[in-house]
């Protein structure tokens, strides 16, 4: 009897996961901030799917201007702001004002707001000038943008990157909006990027890219 209950529970969890994943694929939309707070700040996420791997291909950030698109509650941006140091600047944008407020709260608690600029805006139309960023970081966010606008979002990231700038995208599974690596490579090429490097470990990859025509 216990075994049947166990199998039933496992089956229900499996079906629930498939339903969330299919819904995420068919109707991509931003994850509500309360859910983000739970999933993105828990210790497993922070240690295995967190800033260390998301920023691995970004190189030394000290003194740079680094933008994170889709900050959520600020887990990655907090680390970016630490790494740019006093001579650099961290920027973050999210379409949800609640997420921006949570990010501001988090960075304030760590005394990092003096080197941080935040905006509530759509990744398709960001309030920064052309070529103003050295690095653009996107973690588990591109899949939340409707399929038909993903190349446009990458082009917008390319617009704010400077000539030698680098875009770093990290995706992990089982994020319901996960984009597989071959698809990501195609999207980046369509948006005018060339691939610089790829890092992979079980359930996660990170890819760095430069605008075509740049010397790598
Ligand atoms: C899953 S969260 C990831 C948060 C953060 N990057 C992290 O890894 O901790 C994705 C975030 O992207 C934001 N987002 C989704 N679509 C967006 C858009 N079109 N423009 C800006 N932000 C967007 C969502 O509001 C959400 O906060």
mmCIF file of N, CA and C and ligand atoms in Angstrom, residues 28-33 36 39-41 45 49-51 54 68-77 93-100 103 119-126 137-146 149 153 170 172 175-177, ligand 1:
data_model
loop_
_atom_site.group_PDB
_atom_site.id
_atom_site.type_symbol
_atom_site.label_atom_id
_atom_site.label_comp_id
_atom_site.label_asym_id
_atom_site.label_seq_id
_atom_site.Cartn_x
_atom_site.Cartn_y
_atom_site.Cartn_z
ATOM 1 N N UNK A 28 5.291 31.673 -22.627
ATOM 2 C CA UNK A 28 6.399 32.206 -21.845
ATOM 3 C C UNK A 28 6.003 33.516 -21.174
ATOM 4 N N UNK A 29 6.259 33.636 -19.888
ATOM 5 C CA UNK A 29 5.974 34.912 -19.212
ATOM 6 C C UNK A 29 6.837 34.996 -17.953
ATOM 7 N N UNK A 30 7.066 36.205 -17.438
ATOM 8 C CA UNK A 30 7.914 36.352 -16.258
ATOM 9 C C UNK A 30 7.392 35.543 -15.074
ATOM 10 N N UNK A 31 8.328 34.960 -14.341
ATOM 11 C CA UNK A 31 7.962 34.192 -13.148
ATOM 12 C C UNK A 31 7.559 35.165 -12.039
ATOM 13 N N UNK A 32 6.417 34.932 -11.349
ATOM 14 C CA UNK A 32 6.031 35.858 -10.267
ATOM 15 C C UNK A 32 7.134 35.976 -9.205
ATOM 16 N N UNK A 33 7.276 37.174 -8.658
ATOM 17 C CA UNK A 33 8.400 37.451 -7.760
ATOM 18 C C UNK A 33 8.405 36.568 -6.509
ATOM 19 N N UNK A 36 9.962 33.429 -7.506
ATOM 20 C CA UNK A 36 11.408 33.674 -7.709
ATOM 21 C C UNK A 36 12.140 33.706 -6.375
ATOM 22 N N UNK A 39 12.572 30.077 -5.250
ATOM 23 C CA UNK A 39 13.426 29.199 -6.058
ATOM 24 C C UNK A 39 14.834 29.756 -6.286
ATOM 25 N N UNK A 40 14.950 31.067 -6.390
ATOM 26 C CA UNK A 40 16.246 31.614 -6.805
ATOM 27 C C UNK A 40 17.190 31.924 -5.649
ATOM 28 N N UNK A 41 16.628 31.950 -4.420
ATOM 29 C CA UNK A 41 17.504 32.309 -3.298
ATOM 30 C C UNK A 41 17.835 31.112 -2.403
ATOM 31 N N UNK A 45 20.188 26.375 -5.125
ATOM 32 C CA UNK A 45 20.266 27.194 -6.331
ATOM 33 C C UNK A 45 21.536 28.062 -6.300
ATOM 34 N N UNK A 49 23.490 26.439 -9.125
ATOM 35 C CA UNK A 49 23.030 27.150 -10.328
ATOM 36 C C UNK A 49 23.235 28.655 -10.151
ATOM 37 N N UNK A 50 24.227 29.027 -9.399
ATOM 38 C CA UNK A 50 24.319 30.415 -8.955
ATOM 39 C C UNK A 50 25.363 31.266 -9.650
ATOM 40 N N UNK A 51 25.757 32.343 -8.984
ATOM 41 C CA UNK A 51 26.644 33.334 -9.586
ATOM 42 C C UNK A 51 27.997 32.795 -10.039
ATOM 43 N N UNK A 54 27.406 31.370 -13.430
ATOM 44 C CA UNK A 54 26.807 32.373 -14.326
ATOM 45 C C UNK A 54 27.844 33.416 -14.761
ATOM 46 N N UNK A 68 22.987 43.300 -15.905
ATOM 47 C CA UNK A 68 22.231 42.042 -15.903
ATOM 48 C C UNK A 68 20.802 42.316 -16.377
ATOM 49 N N UNK A 69 20.367 41.570 -17.388
ATOM 50 C CA UNK A 69 18.997 41.714 -17.886
ATOM 51 C C UNK A 69 18.139 40.636 -17.225
ATOM 52 N N UNK A 70 17.084 41.053 -16.545
ATOM 53 C CA UNK A 70 16.212 40.105 -15.825
ATOM 54 C C UNK A 70 16.840 39.749 -14.491
ATOM 55 N N UNK A 71 16.882 40.719 -13.590
ATOM 56 C CA UNK A 71 17.606 40.518 -12.320
ATOM 57 C C UNK A 71 16.868 39.612 -11.343
ATOM 58 N N UNK A 72 15.541 39.430 -11.547
ATOM 59 C CA UNK A 72 14.791 38.695 -10.532
ATOM 60 C C UNK A 72 14.962 39.407 -9.199
ATOM 61 N N UNK A 73 15.322 38.645 -8.159
ATOM 62 C CA UNK A 73 15.444 39.263 -6.833
ATOM 63 C C UNK A 73 16.889 39.680 -6.527
ATOM 64 N N UNK A 74 17.774 39.605 -7.524
ATOM 65 C CA UNK A 74 19.098 40.233 -7.372
ATOM 66 C C UNK A 74 20.246 39.333 -6.942
ATOM 67 N N UNK A 75 20.039 38.007 -7.002
ATOM 68 C CA UNK A 75 21.108 37.084 -6.557
ATOM 69 C C UNK A 75 22.380 37.250 -7.409
ATOM 70 N N UNK A 76 22.211 37.335 -8.718
ATOM 71 C CA UNK A 76 23.374 37.442 -9.611
ATOM 72 C C UNK A 76 23.920 38.875 -9.581
ATOM 73 N N UNK A 77 23.004 39.839 -9.562
ATOM 74 C CA UNK A 77 23.464 41.241 -9.592
ATOM 75 C C UNK A 77 24.268 41.593 -8.341
ATOM 76 N N UNK A 93 18.141 45.361 -14.906
ATOM 77 C CA UNK A 93 16.827 45.726 -15.422
ATOM 78 C C UNK A 93 15.908 44.519 -15.286
ATOM 79 N N UNK A 94 14.657 44.797 -14.952
ATOM 80 C CA UNK A 94 13.649 43.735 -14.914
ATOM 81 C C UNK A 94 12.311 44.359 -15.308
ATOM 82 N N UNK A 95 11.492 43.551 -15.946
ATOM 83 C CA UNK A 95 10.189 44.055 -16.402
ATOM 84 C C UNK A 95 9.210 44.185 -15.234
ATOM 85 N N UNK A 96 9.473 43.475 -14.122
ATOM 86 C CA UNK A 96 8.564 43.512 -12.968
ATOM 87 C C UNK A 96 9.106 44.500 -11.920
ATOM 88 N N UNK A 97 8.303 45.493 -11.596
ATOM 89 C CA UNK A 97 8.778 46.488 -10.623
ATOM 90 C C UNK A 97 9.027 45.849 -9.252
ATOM 91 N N UNK A 98 8.254 44.816 -8.907
ATOM 92 C CA UNK A 98 8.460 44.109 -7.625
ATOM 93 C C UNK A 98 9.845 43.483 -7.572
ATOM 94 N N UNK A 99 10.277 42.953 -8.720
ATOM 95 C CA UNK A 99 11.602 42.318 -8.779
ATOM 96 C C UNK A 99 12.687 43.380 -8.587
ATOM 97 N N UNK A 100 12.494 44.527 -9.227
ATOM 98 C CA UNK A 100 13.483 45.608 -9.093
ATOM 99 C C UNK A 100 13.542 46.073 -7.632
ATOM 100 N N UNK A 103 15.445 43.551 -5.660
ATOM 101 C CA UNK A 103 16.873 43.648 -5.991
ATOM 102 C C UNK A 103 17.491 44.842 -5.251
ATOM 103 N N UNK A 119 16.679 49.656 -13.261
ATOM 104 C CA UNK A 119 15.551 50.184 -14.048
ATOM 105 C C UNK A 119 14.473 49.130 -14.194
ATOM 106 N N UNK A 120 13.226 49.590 -14.160
ATOM 107 C CA UNK A 120 12.111 48.710 -14.517
ATOM 108 C C UNK A 120 11.843 48.966 -15.994
ATOM 109 N N UNK A 121 12.126 47.977 -16.824
ATOM 110 C CA UNK A 121 11.935 48.171 -18.269
ATOM 111 C C UNK A 121 11.906 46.814 -18.953
ATOM 112 N N UNK A 122 11.480 46.847 -20.203
ATOM 113 C CA UNK A 122 11.442 45.634 -21.010
ATOM 114 C C UNK A 122 12.817 45.429 -21.653
ATOM 115 N N UNK A 123 13.268 44.172 -21.667
ATOM 116 C CA UNK A 123 14.560 43.850 -22.286
ATOM 117 C C UNK A 123 14.593 44.235 -23.767
ATOM 118 N N UNK A 124 13.414 44.445 -24.354
ATOM 119 C CA UNK A 124 13.368 44.799 -25.783
ATOM 120 C C UNK A 124 13.641 46.279 -26.011
ATOM 121 N N UNK A 125 13.610 47.055 -24.937
ATOM 122 C CA UNK A 125 13.805 48.508 -25.085
ATOM 123 C C UNK A 125 14.393 49.052 -23.782
ATOM 124 N N UNK A 126 15.705 48.999 -23.684
ATOM 125 C CA UNK A 126 16.348 49.328 -22.403
ATOM 126 C C UNK A 126 16.840 50.778 -22.385
ATOM 127 N N UNK A 137 24.829 40.267 -18.998
ATOM 128 C CA UNK A 137 24.616 38.941 -18.416
ATOM 129 C C UNK A 137 23.109 38.628 -18.444
ATOM 130 N N UNK A 138 22.772 37.420 -18.857
ATOM 131 C CA UNK A 138 21.365 36.979 -18.823
ATOM 132 C C UNK A 138 21.343 35.584 -18.216
ATOM 133 N N UNK A 139 20.633 35.438 -17.121
ATOM 134 C CA UNK A 139 20.573 34.131 -16.451
ATOM 135 C C UNK A 139 19.108 33.701 -16.338
ATOM 136 N N UNK A 140 18.803 32.570 -16.940
ATOM 137 C CA UNK A 140 17.443 32.000 -16.868
ATOM 138 C C UNK A 140 16.386 33.041 -17.199
ATOM 139 N N UNK A 141 16.631 33.856 -18.208
ATOM 140 C CA UNK A 141 15.640 34.896 -18.514
ATOM 141 C C UNK A 141 15.147 34.891 -19.957
ATOM 142 N N UNK A 142 15.987 34.538 -20.927
ATOM 143 C CA UNK A 142 15.571 34.673 -22.326
ATOM 144 C C UNK A 142 14.325 33.846 -22.634
ATOM 145 N N UNK A 143 14.199 32.682 -21.977
ATOM 146 C CA UNK A 143 13.049 31.797 -22.212
ATOM 147 C C UNK A 143 11.731 32.379 -21.725
ATOM 148 N N UNK A 144 11.789 33.440 -20.919
ATOM 149 C CA UNK A 144 10.553 34.075 -20.446
ATOM 150 C C UNK A 144 10.026 35.091 -21.456
ATOM 151 N N UNK A 145 10.841 35.352 -22.471
ATOM 152 C CA UNK A 145 10.420 36.275 -23.530
ATOM 153 C C UNK A 145 9.743 35.445 -24.621
ATOM 154 N N UNK A 146 8.590 35.892 -25.141
ATOM 155 C CA UNK A 146 7.922 35.114 -26.188
ATOM 156 C C UNK A 146 8.884 34.786 -27.338
ATOM 157 N N UNK A 149 10.121 37.121 -30.013
ATOM 158 C CA UNK A 149 10.874 38.335 -29.666
ATOM 159 C C UNK A 149 12.286 38.047 -29.133
ATOM 160 N N UNK A 153 15.409 40.607 -28.557
ATOM 161 C CA UNK A 153 15.974 40.868 -27.219
ATOM 162 C C UNK A 153 17.498 40.738 -27.249
ATOM 163 N N UNK A 170 23.370 32.195 -19.307
ATOM 164 C CA UNK A 170 23.388 30.929 -18.568
ATOM 165 C C UNK A 170 21.962 30.387 -18.466
ATOM 166 N N UNK A 172 19.700 26.884 -16.994
ATOM 167 C CA UNK A 172 19.770 25.634 -16.239
ATOM 168 C C UNK A 172 18.418 24.935 -16.226
ATOM 169 N N UNK A 175 14.532 24.696 -15.008
ATOM 170 C CA UNK A 175 13.797 25.948 -15.221
ATOM 171 C C UNK A 175 12.744 25.684 -16.312
ATOM 172 N N UNK A 176 11.463 25.987 -16.030
ATOM 173 C CA UNK A 176 10.434 25.692 -17.038
ATOM 174 C C UNK A 176 10.651 26.424 -18.357
ATOM 175 N N UNK A 177 11.484 27.483 -18.350
ATOM 176 C CA UNK A 177 11.718 28.229 -19.580
ATOM 177 C C UNK A 177 13.081 27.936 -20.201
HETATM 178 C C1 LIG B 1 13.859 33.302 -13.606
HETATM 179 S S1 LIG B 1 14.166 34.997 -13.266
HETATM 180 C C2 LIG B 1 15.945 34.988 -13.172
HETATM 181 C C3 LIG B 1 16.461 36.060 -12.239
HETATM 182 C C4 LIG B 1 17.978 36.182 -12.142
HETATM 183 N N1 LIG B 1 18.576 36.335 -13.439
HETATM 184 C C5 LIG B 1 18.592 35.020 -11.411
HETATM 185 O O1 LIG B 1 19.111 34.110 -12.081
HETATM 186 O O2 LIG B 1 18.567 35.002 -10.179
HETATM 187 C C6 LIG B 1 13.897 35.846 -14.806
HETATM 188 C C7 LIG B 1 13.607 37.320 -14.662
HETATM 189 O O3 LIG B 1 13.528 37.889 -15.970
HETATM 190 C C8 LIG B 1 12.530 38.890 -15.944
HETATM 191 N N2 LIG B 1 12.018 39.132 -17.294
HETATM 192 C C9 LIG B 1 11.233 38.304 -18.041
HETATM 193 N N3 LIG B 1 10.933 38.891 -19.204
HETATM 194 C C10 LIG B 1 11.541 40.111 -19.214
HETATM 195 C C11 LIG B 1 11.601 41.189 -20.141
HETATM 196 N N4 LIG B 1 10.965 41.133 -21.314
HETATM 197 N N5 LIG B 1 12.326 42.269 -19.815
HETATM 198 C C12 LIG B 1 12.979 42.349 -18.630
HETATM 199 N N6 LIG B 1 12.941 41.371 -17.701
HETATM 200 C C13 LIG B 1 12.238 40.264 -17.983
HETATM 201 C C14 LIG B 1 11.461 38.332 -15.038
HETATM 202 O O4 LIG B 1 10.632 39.353 -14.520
HETATM 203 C C15 LIG B 1 12.292 37.621 -13.977
HETATM 204 O O5 LIG B 1 12.487 38.422 -12.849
#
